[in-house]
Amino acid sequence: MEIYLDNAATTRPHPVVVESVTRALTVDYGNPSSLHGKGLAAERLIVGARDAVARTLGVEPEDVLFTSGGTEANSLAIRGLAGLARGRHFVTTTVEHSSVRVPLQRLAAQEWVVTELPVDHHGRIAAAQVELALRPDTVLVSVMAVNNELGTMQPIEEISRVVQRHRAAGSPTLFHVDAVQAWGKIPLRPMTWGVDLMSLSGHKVHGPKGVGALYVRPGVRLAPQLGGGEQERGVRPGTENVPGIAGLGAAARLLAADFEETAARMRALQDRLREQIRAIPDVRINTPPDGAAPHVVNATFRSVRGETLLHRLEQEGVFVSTGSG
Amino acid sequence: MEIYLDNAATTRPHPVVVESVTRALTVDYGNPSSLHGKGLAAERLIVGARDAVARTLGVEPEDVLFTSGGTEANSLAIRGLAGLARGRHFVTTTVEHSSVRVPLQRLAAQEWVVTELPVDHHGRIAAAQVELALRPDTVLVSVMAVNNELGTMQPIEEISRVVQRHRAAGSPTLFHVDAVQAWGKIPLRPMTWGVDLMSLSGHKVHGPKGVGALYVRPGVRLAPQLGGGEQERGVRPGTENVPGIAGLGAAARLLAADFEETAARMRALQDRLREQIRAIPDVRINTPPDGAAPHVVNATFRSVRGETLLHRLEQEGVFVSTGSG
């Protein structure tokens, strides 16, 4: 029997997702920009997917833009704001995913200033740290909702309130949340919380690889990072990845259908795994017992190299990772 | 019966392509960055696809980078070179695809200078025009191989010789060819021709939407346009779109298998279509009789609006476009 425990790296697409992708490849294969029926049918798949993704966040469909994945969503949020040059300061943490950290480091090598906030031993930052770091010219605060390595949740609602107060005082500061590891695992309500930009990825939620989305609050402008046609309101041009988008929509519908049930099941599995890992000598569990998403367990096995353990477990049909992308 | 004549906009994925995509979704769904067997199996699909695409161009697999499509390939070539700032002048034509024209227009609005060469009534430029436009600080010449609206082929080999002579004289000038409408329709040999960068797209050759490739001649450096992991040699980070890439590889293998047969069949179909269109009164065929790719026929029907004709033809089961993306 195979036990696949590498879902924070990527998930197996759900059969319903596969069906949606296949349909877009074999039946609704038109170009959404074409004016004939085959084009309109492809366009309808995109409309349906946008609606499904929007529902999972409680936002309007027109505020969801499709991208080629979480990495592009993060880059579009960061570089798209930097390109408008309304300030020169960014705030982030030391534990963001490389798709947030690297674009910010590149900006820091140019005329930008980036503050990287340190985290505690659980990988967590406090909203008060963000408050102290804000400057009058802070363009963006970027903090992930759930850490990909530890599962730790950040205090997104509190940070959002801090950013909103700062903006009310006259600063251009927006708040971006990389929710790639959080989507489908914890409730996300960017509009209620006052989050301005939120990145999602398909392949972490049993959707296809190569597709993601960016929620953009109405009124927030981004400089497009690709030039071309008017697809995705001109912010993300290029012929739409209709099969991928249809698959992402199917995954979103599945998430919405059994969100609480799945979270409870993941929580129960995590408790069981934690208990059994704790029975092993010389082990430390790094994922905090409270305030973590239900789907990640990070543990250090002191007496064995990670890669050795990974290959040994694979021989037993268990698939794990030494890190999470 | 349906007659789909909108293949310059997008094609129907080949059943073998669909099979490859489905396999990557259902069996080889691991993350290529994961160290276990499921990760390695996904990585092998990418290696196989890279090899298949490289063969169609007669280049080395390691010089092919996968992107989210032709639009991203074009943007990466243009912005990736602009980001290295080895000069400030670009040369292109007035008839490039928007994914080339728009990024260049944005650069022109900044500190860059862009020369747009006019074309003749067949949409063609001459290598001599390029020669006259070159400056000591020209970074890039970008010319499409086959025009998406007319099917006209540009004198790519001649232009490449002009660019190479200019470079030999000490300029940093490189040559980028948008081959999205040319791939699989006319022979492409960037290495033999001395072309430095060449863009491809999956969905124009019975591959999936949402995936493309950029050939990058060894030694040519590009500034990555997305920040993140080390995928695609760090030039195009993000978890690889394994299903899309596998589908692109399958499409490339099919192209290579029956290239000449397909070209001859398309040519025969074009001749037949031209003949029958010519029998209609008040019509002008815009695609040149010589020096055009075999798959495009552009015609003006003077006595009817394009959209009216499009919808009337659809009632007969014939799908056409008034333009091509």
XYZ file of C-alpha atoms in Angstrom:
650
model
C 0.000 0.000 0.000
C 1.131 3.527 -0.783
C 0.804 6.323 1.752
C 1.434 9.680 0.073
C 2.387 12.224 2.760
C 3.917 14.851 0.450
C 0.744 16.889 -0.080
C 2.361 20.148 1.011
C 4.675 19.733 -2.020
C 1.911 18.723 -4.417
C -1.351 16.785 -4.339
C -2.845 14.133 -6.530
C -5.508 15.742 -8.755
C -9.045 14.664 -7.835
C -10.827 12.492 -10.461
C -13.423 15.245 -10.936
C -10.568 17.682 -11.629
C -9.074 15.297 -14.180
C -12.476 15.038 -15.842
C -12.758 18.838 -16.087
C -9.276 19.142 -17.584
C -9.994 16.384 -20.087
C -13.277 17.966 -21.148
C -11.537 21.277 -21.829
C -8.916 19.435 -23.911
C -11.303 17.297 -25.954
C -14.636 19.151 -26.202
C -14.302 22.821 -25.239
C -10.943 23.341 -26.926
C -11.773 26.669 -28.576
C -9.883 29.899 -27.952
C -11.893 31.962 -25.444
C -11.106 35.025 -27.593
C -12.739 33.475 -30.684
C -16.252 34.727 -31.401
C -17.778 31.408 -32.491
C -19.500 28.823 -30.336
C -16.354 26.874 -29.514
C -14.744 30.072 -28.243
C -17.802 30.926 -26.157
C -17.904 27.438 -24.634
C -14.273 27.818 -23.515
C -15.072 31.268 -22.140
C -17.963 29.777 -20.149
C -15.570 27.297 -18.482
C -13.433 30.233 -17.347
C -16.455 32.125 -16.016
C -17.556 29.066 -14.034
C -14.088 28.510 -12.587
C -13.723 32.170 -11.611
C -17.036 31.968 -9.808
C -16.032 28.774 -7.968
C -12.690 30.198 -6.803
C -14.342 33.468 -5.721
C -16.889 31.598 -3.607
C -14.156 29.872 -1.561
C -12.876 33.342 -0.554
C -16.236 35.101 -0.277
C -15.244 37.622 -2.954
C -16.645 38.780 -6.286
C -15.625 36.692 -9.335
C -14.308 39.751 -11.207
C -11.702 40.233 -8.465
C -10.057 36.861 -9.188
C -7.309 36.734 -11.837
C -5.936 33.458 -13.118
C -2.159 32.959 -13.304
C 0.213 30.122 -14.172
C 0.537 29.231 -10.471
C 1.301 30.490 -6.998
C 4.774 31.684 -7.994
C 3.374 33.940 -10.706
C 0.578 35.169 -8.412
C 3.171 36.206 -5.805
C 5.426 37.840 -8.398
C 2.493 39.707 -9.955
C 1.429 41.075 -6.568
C 4.941 42.252 -5.617
C 6.354 43.393 -8.958
C 2.959 44.657 -10.080
C 2.918 47.080 -7.153
C 6.611 47.949 -7.380
C 6.034 48.848 -11.040
C 3.594 51.579 -10.030
C 6.183 53.133 -7.694
C 3.875 54.664 -5.092
C 6.517 54.266 -2.378
C 9.797 52.445 -1.876
C 9.469 50.242 1.203
C 8.282 46.636 1.611
C 7.697 44.607 4.781
C 7.855 40.812 4.842
C 9.126 37.970 7.043
C 12.222 35.783 6.962
C 10.120 32.642 6.404
C 8.176 33.487 3.238
C 8.213 31.142 0.255
C 11.043 31.798 -2.217
C 8.497 33.154 -4.726
C 7.930 36.063 -2.321
C 11.435 36.335 -0.869
C 13.374 36.293 -4.150
C 11.382 39.034 -5.958
C 11.714 41.205 -2.837
C 15.459 40.532 -2.614
C 15.794 41.584 -6.254
C 13.916 44.808 -5.512
C 16.178 45.350 -2.493
C 19.175 45.166 -4.849
C 17.635 48.063 -6.800
C 16.187 51.259 -5.349
C 13.845 49.531 -2.899
C 14.085 48.955 0.845
C 12.826 45.651 2.231
C 12.343 44.908 5.944
C 12.387 41.164 6.704
C 10.784 40.519 10.088
C 12.243 37.662 12.159
C 9.932 34.953 13.507
C 9.752 33.144 16.857
C 10.685 29.460 17.317
C 7.301 28.440 15.907
C 7.907 30.489 12.757
C 5.368 33.120 13.845
C 5.441 36.911 13.682
C 3.335 39.301 15.765
C 1.176 42.076 14.330
C 3.052 44.468 16.655
C 6.287 43.703 14.766
C 4.607 44.723 11.506
C 3.308 47.908 13.141
C 6.829 48.911 14.225
C 8.248 48.216 10.756
C 5.761 50.340 8.799
C 6.975 53.588 7.230
C 5.075 56.382 5.509
C 6.361 55.067 2.160
C 5.588 51.367 2.753
C 4.007 50.029 -0.427
C 3.231 46.507 0.686
C 3.240 44.107 3.615
C 3.540 40.508 2.405
C 2.955 37.708 4.922
C 1.954 34.126 4.208
C -1.183 32.729 5.875
C 0.244 29.268 6.602
C 3.932 28.423 6.594
C 4.800 25.737 4.045
C 7.478 24.082 6.198
C 5.863 24.185 9.656
C 2.147 24.692 9.055
C 2.219 27.682 11.421
C -0.598 30.168 10.882
C 0.220 33.890 10.955
C -2.106 36.425 12.613
C -3.434 37.644 9.270
C -6.543 39.407 10.583
C -4.538 41.341 13.174
C -1.854 42.314 10.662
C -4.569 43.431 8.284
C -6.025 45.752 10.929
C -2.556 47.230 11.513
C -2.091 47.837 7.776
C -5.559 49.371 7.438
C -4.914 51.788 10.318
C -1.623 52.764 8.707
C -3.317 53.373 5.383
C -6.054 55.413 7.038
C -3.233 57.670 8.282
C -2.292 58.439 4.675
C 0.188 55.770 3.600
C -0.163 53.799 0.343
C 0.379 50.481 2.180
C -1.416 47.366 0.890
C -1.474 43.866 2.384
C -0.631 40.765 0.339
C -1.193 37.268 1.718
C 0.426 34.227 0.133
C -2.351 31.739 0.877
C -0.960 28.909 -1.255
C -0.557 26.554 1.751
C -3.675 27.869 3.479
C -6.330 27.524 0.787
C -8.740 24.728 1.602
C -7.058 24.139 4.972
C -8.192 27.165 7.001
C -11.012 29.666 6.340
C -9.923 32.615 4.170
C -11.985 35.803 3.970
C -9.799 38.500 2.384
C -12.677 40.944 1.855
C -13.908 40.698 5.455
C -10.369 40.886 6.766
C -9.351 43.805 4.557
C -6.627 41.869 2.739
C -5.826 43.520 -0.616
C -4.104 40.713 -2.523
C -4.183 36.941 -1.958
C -2.284 34.241 -3.896
C -3.649 30.741 -4.516
C -2.305 27.658 -6.282
C -4.135 24.758 -7.909
C -1.782 21.862 -7.311
C -1.818 22.150 -3.502
C -5.578 21.476 -3.414
C -5.954 18.464 -5.737
C -6.129 20.763 -8.765
C -3.679 20.761 -11.692
C -0.140 22.086 -11.673
C 0.504 25.176 -13.812
C -2.478 27.218 -12.654
C -3.144 29.577 -9.768
C -5.033 32.742 -8.964
C -4.601 36.161 -7.443
C -7.406 37.910 -5.594
C -7.143 41.651 -6.217
C -9.341 43.924 -4.102
C -11.419 46.335 -6.241
C -9.523 49.558 -6.766
C -6.065 48.002 -6.394
C -4.032 48.546 -9.558
C -1.158 46.301 -10.667
C 1.356 46.831 -13.464
C 1.028 43.792 -15.776
C 4.175 41.666 -15.828
C 3.457 40.178 -19.259
C 2.536 42.244 -22.294
C -0.048 41.117 -24.805
C -3.784 40.762 -25.199
C -6.670 41.809 -22.984
C -7.088 38.476 -21.202
C -7.625 38.700 -17.408
C -8.458 42.410 -17.720
C -5.092 42.959 -19.424
C -3.304 42.342 -16.106
C -2.369 38.790 -17.125
C -2.409 38.468 -20.929
C -1.898 35.314 -22.985
C -4.365 32.717 -24.269
C -5.997 31.368 -21.140
C -4.946 27.948 -19.832
C -8.537 26.751 -20.155
C -7.903 23.117 -19.114
C -5.910 24.247 -16.070
C -8.453 26.910 -15.135
C -11.334 24.445 -15.515
C -9.430 22.014 -13.262
C -8.792 24.756 -10.707
C -12.494 25.582 -10.715
C -13.383 21.932 -10.127
C -10.900 21.764 -7.241
C -12.403 24.937 -5.739
C -15.911 23.457 -5.913
C -14.689 20.317 -4.125
C -12.981 22.411 -1.433
C -16.152 24.344 -0.794
C -18.303 21.208 -0.687
C -16.555 19.435 2.169
C -14.336 22.059 3.746
C -15.160 21.374 7.411
C -15.281 17.630 7.041
C -11.865 17.584 5.353
C -10.313 19.895 7.940
C -11.615 17.676 10.777
C -10.290 14.553 9.042
C -6.864 16.154 8.484
C -6.811 17.277 12.121
C -7.576 13.732 13.338
C -4.884 12.283 11.059
C -2.393 14.868 12.310
C -3.163 14.023 15.952
C -2.640 10.331 15.245
C 0.612 10.951 13.378
C 1.937 13.254 16.109
C 1.169 10.641 18.750
C 2.971 7.901 16.874
C 5.965 10.098 16.025
C 6.261 11.070 19.696
C 6.683 7.374 20.551
C 9.950 7.329 18.540
C 13.073 8.177 20.579
C 15.186 11.241 19.777
C 12.514 13.106 17.845
C 11.332 16.710 17.995
C 8.029 17.822 16.466
C 8.483 21.353 15.118
C 4.930 22.115 14.032
C 3.309 23.988 16.937
C 0.495 22.101 18.704
C -1.760 25.181 18.509
C -2.193 27.746 15.761
C -1.073 25.480 12.937
C -2.963 24.375 9.843
C -4.291 20.811 10.028
C -2.259 19.366 7.151
C 1.425 19.839 8.040
C 3.620 17.927 10.501
C 7.283 18.912 10.591
C 9.554 16.747 12.723
C 13.299 16.415 13.299
C 14.636 12.860 13.615
C 17.961 13.581 15.304
C 19.717 10.280 14.698
C 19.126 9.945 10.946
C 19.733 12.081 7.840
C 16.527 13.387 6.242
C 17.276 11.919 2.837
C 18.112 8.512 4.317
C 14.823 8.473 6.192
C 12.945 9.604 3.071
C 14.304 6.701 0.999
C 13.811 4.174 3.806
C 10.179 5.250 4.199
C 9.675 5.022 0.442
C 10.655 1.343 0.620
C 7.666 0.948 2.935
C 5.442 2.793 0.452
C 5.408 6.038 2.451
C 6.192 9.269 0.559
C 7.497 12.263 2.529
C 9.684 15.312 1.873
C 12.626 16.904 3.638
C 11.208 20.314 2.702
C 8.234 21.878 1.003
C 8.246 24.072 -2.093
C -20.368 17.993 -39.955
C -18.052 20.449 -38.266
C -15.183 22.077 -40.111
C -12.861 23.812 -37.650
C -10.820 26.435 -39.534
C -9.657 28.442 -36.507
C -6.382 26.580 -35.953
C -4.286 29.747 -36.052
C -6.189 30.827 -32.912
C -5.988 27.454 -31.197
C -5.973 23.779 -32.146
C -7.779 20.740 -30.838
C -5.344 18.733 -28.679
C -4.360 15.423 -30.278
C -5.650 12.287 -28.469
C -2.042 11.264 -27.723
C -1.503 14.691 -26.131
C -4.633 14.250 -24.022
C -3.344 10.858 -22.912
C 0.002 12.355 -21.857
C -1.697 15.118 -19.888
C -4.025 12.635 -18.197
C -1.155 10.350 -17.250
C 0.700 13.229 -15.597
C -2.468 14.105 -13.664
C -3.353 10.617 -12.498
C -0.125 8.576 -12.283
C 2.966 10.812 -12.328
C 1.481 13.531 -10.151
C 4.516 14.003 -7.889
C 6.399 17.277 -7.512
C 9.516 17.115 -9.726
C 11.450 18.733 -6.848
C 10.548 15.909 -4.428
C 13.288 13.333 -3.900
C 11.085 10.230 -3.810
C 10.045 8.029 -6.724
C 6.894 9.989 -7.544
C 8.976 13.156 -7.827
C 11.525 11.432 -10.050
C 8.809 10.046 -12.327
C 7.433 13.570 -12.842
C 10.962 14.846 -13.483
C 11.423 12.134 -16.136
C 8.319 13.376 -17.985
C 9.880 16.834 -18.132
C 13.205 15.454 -19.382
C 11.414 13.522 -22.136
C 9.379 16.547 -23.203
C 12.435 18.806 -23.268
C 14.186 16.302 -25.480
C 11.200 16.074 -27.863
C 10.878 19.855 -28.223
C 14.634 20.245 -28.733
C 14.603 17.671 -31.553
C 12.032 19.656 -33.539
C 14.473 22.603 -33.559
C 17.697 20.633 -33.865
C 18.995 22.053 -30.577
C 20.252 20.639 -27.278
C 17.555 19.832 -24.684
C 19.256 21.957 -22.016
C 18.704 25.037 -24.194
C 14.913 24.690 -24.049
C 13.063 26.364 -21.153
C 9.395 25.708 -20.484
C 7.046 28.649 -19.920
C 3.310 29.138 -19.408
C 2.883 29.845 -23.127
C 4.021 31.874 -26.109
C 3.152 35.173 -24.424
C 5.409 34.419 -21.465
C 8.184 33.140 -23.770
C 8.108 36.430 -25.707
C 8.020 38.529 -22.530
C 10.880 36.548 -20.994
C 13.042 37.064 -24.089
C 12.397 40.817 -24.270
C 12.208 41.790 -20.606
C 14.846 39.232 -19.683
C 17.331 41.010 -21.960
C 16.177 44.516 -21.044
C 16.743 43.599 -17.385
C 20.447 43.031 -18.059
C 20.774 46.503 -19.613
C 23.583 45.856 -22.074
C 22.269 48.539 -24.453
C 19.127 50.584 -24.904
C 17.823 49.980 -28.423
C 15.390 47.378 -29.795
C 14.393 46.654 -33.393
C 11.084 45.021 -34.288
C 8.300 45.280 -36.908
C 4.858 46.864 -36.912
C 3.175 43.475 -37.367
C 4.454 41.484 -34.384
C 2.050 39.736 -32.042
C 0.843 41.884 -29.136
C 2.953 39.772 -26.731
C 6.051 41.221 -28.466
C 4.696 44.657 -29.331
C 3.247 45.542 -25.925
C 6.354 44.712 -23.820
C 8.448 46.734 -26.281
C 6.008 49.673 -26.174
C 6.256 49.610 -22.366
C 10.054 49.688 -22.595
C 9.777 52.561 -25.087
C 7.782 54.486 -22.456
C 10.784 54.102 -20.127
C 14.424 54.694 -20.980
C 14.465 52.446 -24.049
C 14.343 53.239 -27.743
C 12.349 50.933 -30.013
C 12.451 51.017 -33.822
C 9.330 49.487 -35.412
C 10.048 48.582 -39.033
C 7.151 48.962 -41.495
C 6.176 46.023 -43.723
C 5.163 45.780 -47.372
C 1.602 44.947 -48.530
C 2.258 41.256 -47.867
C 3.298 42.040 -44.285
C 6.958 41.360 -45.070
C 10.146 43.151 -44.032
C 13.513 42.959 -45.777
C 16.777 42.099 -44.052
C 18.176 45.352 -45.489
C 15.648 47.322 -43.416
C 16.932 45.623 -40.276
C 20.513 46.374 -41.293
C 19.744 50.096 -41.634
C 17.973 50.176 -38.253
C 20.797 48.609 -36.225
C 22.729 50.808 -33.805
C 25.853 50.091 -31.765
C 23.642 49.807 -28.656
C 20.952 47.563 -30.189
C 20.186 44.841 -27.630
C 17.720 42.807 -29.611
C 16.056 42.345 -32.976
C 12.668 40.631 -32.587
C 10.908 39.404 -35.734
C 8.256 36.711 -36.003
C 8.887 33.754 -38.347
C 5.306 33.517 -39.646
C 2.719 36.261 -39.323
C -0.342 35.141 -37.367
C -2.826 37.142 -39.464
C -1.465 36.606 -42.987
C 0.749 33.553 -42.797
C 3.591 35.549 -44.385
C 7.077 34.187 -43.683
C 9.821 36.654 -42.798
C 13.383 36.244 -44.135
C 14.652 34.922 -40.793
C 17.907 33.404 -42.077
C 18.876 36.619 -43.871
C 18.027 38.786 -40.877
C 20.031 36.443 -38.673
C 23.100 36.905 -40.893
C 22.699 40.678 -40.664
C 22.486 40.503 -36.864
C 25.503 38.202 -36.646
C 27.617 40.531 -38.777
C 26.575 43.437 -36.564
C 27.500 41.497 -33.439
C 30.844 40.496 -34.944
C 31.515 44.246 -35.252
C 31.228 44.594 -31.475
C 27.546 45.196 -30.704
C 25.606 43.235 -28.073
C 22.746 42.571 -30.523
C 20.830 39.295 -30.231
C 18.064 37.941 -32.475
C 14.728 36.741 -31.099
C 12.218 34.928 -33.299
C 8.594 34.521 -32.250
C 7.970 31.146 -33.904
C 4.570 30.522 -32.319
C 2.752 30.452 -35.690
C 5.680 28.792 -37.476
C 6.369 25.757 -35.302
C 5.319 22.570 -37.049
C 4.410 24.492 -40.212
C 7.824 25.420 -41.629
C 11.299 24.030 -40.804
C 12.970 25.854 -37.889
C 16.709 25.550 -37.249
C 17.709 28.328 -34.809
C 21.168 26.906 -34.129
C 22.062 26.568 -37.820
C 20.601 29.985 -38.583
C 22.285 31.703 -35.630
C 19.005 32.691 -33.959
C 19.578 33.376 -30.238
C 16.059 33.101 -28.824
C 12.964 31.387 -30.231
C 9.443 31.290 -28.726
C 7.060 28.338 -29.105
C 3.523 27.638 -27.922
C 1.762 24.336 -27.245
C -1.824 25.107 -28.181
C -1.060 26.092 -31.776
C 0.287 22.589 -32.535
C -2.393 20.319 -31.025
C -0.745 20.567 -27.609
C -2.376 21.986 -24.469
C -3.035 25.644 -23.703
C -1.004 27.145 -20.857
C 2.392 25.817 -21.894
C 5.130 27.033 -24.226
C 8.882 27.085 -24.536
C 11.776 29.416 -25.169
C 14.937 28.268 -26.934
C 17.910 30.102 -25.432
C 21.240 29.793 -27.251
C 24.058 28.646 -24.915
C 25.782 31.665 -23.419
C 22.755 33.960 -23.666
C 21.762 35.220 -20.223
C 18.259 36.367 -19.295
C 17.073 38.124 -16.132
C 14.341 35.888 -14.637
C 10.936 37.561 -14.649
C 9.584 35.466 -11.786
C 11.396 34.955 -8.496
C 11.412 31.641 -6.680
C 12.943 28.201 -6.880
C 15.580 26.751 -9.159
C 13.186 25.236 -11.712
C 14.159 25.742 -15.376
C 17.709 26.710 -14.339
C 16.248 29.452 -12.133
C 15.259 31.437 -15.234
C 11.616 30.333 -14.934
C 10.858 29.290 -11.341
C 7.648 27.761 -9.997
C 6.500 24.149 -9.683
C 6.590 22.847 -13.246
C 3.315 22.435 -15.133
C 4.061 18.727 -15.566
C 0.787 17.798 -17.323
C 1.138 20.717 -19.732
C 4.820 20.017 -20.360
C 4.133 16.323 -20.949
C 1.400 17.300 -23.413
C 3.741 19.730 -25.169
C 6.319 16.965 -25.470
C 3.745 14.619 -26.991
C 2.726 17.321 -29.490
C 6.384 17.869 -30.405
C 6.865 14.140 -31.050
C 3.820 14.121 -33.328
C 5.099 17.174 -35.218
C 8.428 15.520 -35.816
C 6.865 12.233 -36.910
C 4.834 13.541 -39.838
C 6.153 17.022 -40.484
C 6.457 16.842 -44.264
C 3.277 14.894 -44.787
C 1.301 17.407 -42.704
C 2.827 20.404 -44.477
C 1.959 18.893 -47.865
C -1.603 18.172 -46.739
C -2.037 21.716 -45.382
C -0.648 23.110 -48.648
C -3.109 21.066 -50.705
C -6.003 22.169 -48.487
C -4.894 25.781 -48.780
C -4.766 25.558 -52.586
C -8.258 24.109 -52.667
C -9.625 26.743 -50.293
C -7.970 29.593 -52.230
C -9.468 28.315 -55.466
C -12.960 28.127 -54.035
C -12.700 31.525 -52.329
C -11.546 33.071 -55.617
C -14.795 31.893 -57.211
C -16.736 34.195 -54.851
C -17.340 37.732 -56.196
C -15.903 40.784 -54.454
C -13.213 38.942 -52.514
C -9.530 39.657 -51.990
C -7.106 37.021 -50.716
C -4.506 38.766 -48.550
C -2.191 35.848 -47.819
C 0.596 35.995 -50.396
C 0.635 33.109 -52.905
C 4.387 32.580 -52.316
C 6.428 32.825 -49.150
C 3.574 32.056 -46.795
C 3.173 29.228 -44.317
C 0.840 26.458 -45.486
C -1.798 26.851 -42.767
C -3.140 30.420 -43.019
C -5.557 31.940 -45.532
C -6.556 35.545 -44.899
C -9.273 36.964 -47.131
C -11.393 40.125 -47.259
C -15.047 39.658 -48.211
C -15.891 43.199 -49.228
C -19.673 43.014 -49.171
C -20.154 41.509 -45.703
C -19.053 42.307 -42.137
C -16.532 39.832 -40.725
C -18.599 39.002 -37.677
C -21.737 38.444 -39.773
C -19.858 36.054 -42.023
C -18.358 34.276 -39.012
C -21.784 33.592 -37.490
C -23.332 32.612 -40.822
C -20.520 30.120 -41.461
C -20.961 28.725 -37.952
C -24.564 27.868 -38.815
C -23.068 25.668 -41.546
C -20.697 24.075 -39.017
C -17.667 26.033 -40.235
C -15.549 27.781 -37.575
C -13.392 30.753 -38.624
C -11.985 33.902 -36.988
C -11.893 37.572 -37.929
C -8.390 37.738 -36.440
C -5.768 35.560 -34.841
C -4.320 35.883 -31.342
